[in-house]
């Protein structure tokens, strides 16, 4: 009884850990999207920075709460649009400080030339207008226009005369502190989010290639070029055999260094000619990958049903592979059950449909619907294949009434973390028409597997990859693990 209770508790703990890992993985993918990352950072850093400045200000009795409204507004502007017009640290500090100086100057002039109404929190209308005018006149030619500078100019006029100079200094010091934190965050994290946060750019370097279909060699070369972008990359060629005894014989033939089989000549002659040819073919493909791409390549054999992806997924786990690159297979215009089962597995999947005899892909087109972890994966794969001398284009299709500026902003956020020249395109047409016209200009089209769509949505509008019969170039269908 006691043992059963302990076992149940262990089972509950294992289930809880699996749920926790899944939730953490989902949260990380959610945070990969630039818009989510920016707003999450804003929710964290703006309150913390304002709280820090408030704590410091509380230690100085001469400082006033009037410091914080423009500072909070300016800090939000920095973090919510890190590469925007108003997100330059020098502009931020200089704008707030000069705004305070203009407000202080307008107040002195109004007290000298104009009637200033007595009482707390009262300012002459002419003085307020002069403060805003002076702020605009000074910040415009200096190119340090800052929205919060105008609020700083007005709030400075409400500060008591004895604290006006400390207020001016506090604006400069507090904005400088915020700017330093912002620069560190932007340079060390935001601009490097592809390597710090995105799983796709740090993984997918151990690639498994099932030797299936008519042209698995081309798919193996594609996998090798993906793996070759990372120093630790390697390729594993997988042969699935439905007979366990035959699989064991094939493993024996492949054992040891290539060309130095751990079997006698008599044992080698004893196996069927078909098996000998298969082994030779696998060794030649592995040698071609290593010679042409320079990536380590090994061959493994698994026993199981060739039409069942379970053996492939088990082999990927056993070989410590985080990406499966499989040749394209279709039945009645749709993916085969084997590929659909791969998509439901726990490993990243890329399905390659060869449209020619290419073994290099230097011009790559990546059509996307929105920014997501899958879109990051697609762009990452495209930049790996194109390398430094290739060409990558990331495109999205919008309707006649859609917001073009929003689409351009989405694409800019999507490609910004990746190095190399990447072109962005926004087309006012449907995806099929766009690909029909644009795909001949490229060696490869990388599209998503649309696994996040509902069944009803897929029924009304089939996934893009199921409507690419007229696209003659190579196609890669990408899906992230669930």
mmCIF file of C-alpha atoms in Angstrom, residues 352-353 355 358 360-365 391 439-445 472-475:
data_model
loop_
_atom_site.group_PDB
_atom_site.id
_atom_site.type_symbol
_atom_site.label_atom_id
_atom_site.label_comp_id
_atom_site.label_asym_id
_atom_site.label_seq_id
_atom_site.Cartn_x
_atom_site.Cartn_y
_atom_site.Cartn_z
ATOM 1 C CA UNK A 352 11.778 19.179 -48.441
ATOM 2 C CA UNK A 353 10.129 18.992 -51.845
ATOM 3 C CA UNK A 355 11.819 20.734 -57.765
ATOM 4 C CA UNK A 358 19.795 21.645 -56.787
ATOM 5 C CA UNK A 360 22.802 24.564 -53.101
ATOM 6 C CA UNK A 361 20.115 27.104 -52.230
ATOM 7 C CA UNK A 362 21.438 30.681 -52.297
ATOM 8 C CA UNK A 363 18.228 32.577 -53.096
ATOM 9 C CA UNK A 364 15.511 31.859 -50.542
ATOM 10 C CA UNK A 365 11.971 33.257 -50.259
ATOM 11 C CA UNK A 391 19.839 36.427 -50.919
ATOM 12 C CA UNK A 439 9.000 31.720 -56.829
ATOM 13 C CA UNK A 440 10.836 31.323 -60.195
ATOM 14 C CA UNK A 441 13.277 33.989 -58.998
ATOM 15 C CA UNK A 442 14.357 31.852 -56.037
ATOM 16 C CA UNK A 443 15.968 28.475 -55.405
ATOM 17 C CA UNK A 444 13.816 27.636 -52.389
ATOM 18 C CA UNK A 445 10.528 28.708 -50.835
ATOM 19 C CA UNK A 472 8.298 24.606 -59.702
ATOM 20 C CA UNK A 473 11.113 25.610 -57.351
ATOM 21 C CA UNK A 474 12.148 23.688 -54.241
ATOM 22 C CA UNK A 475 9.862 23.992 -51.222
#
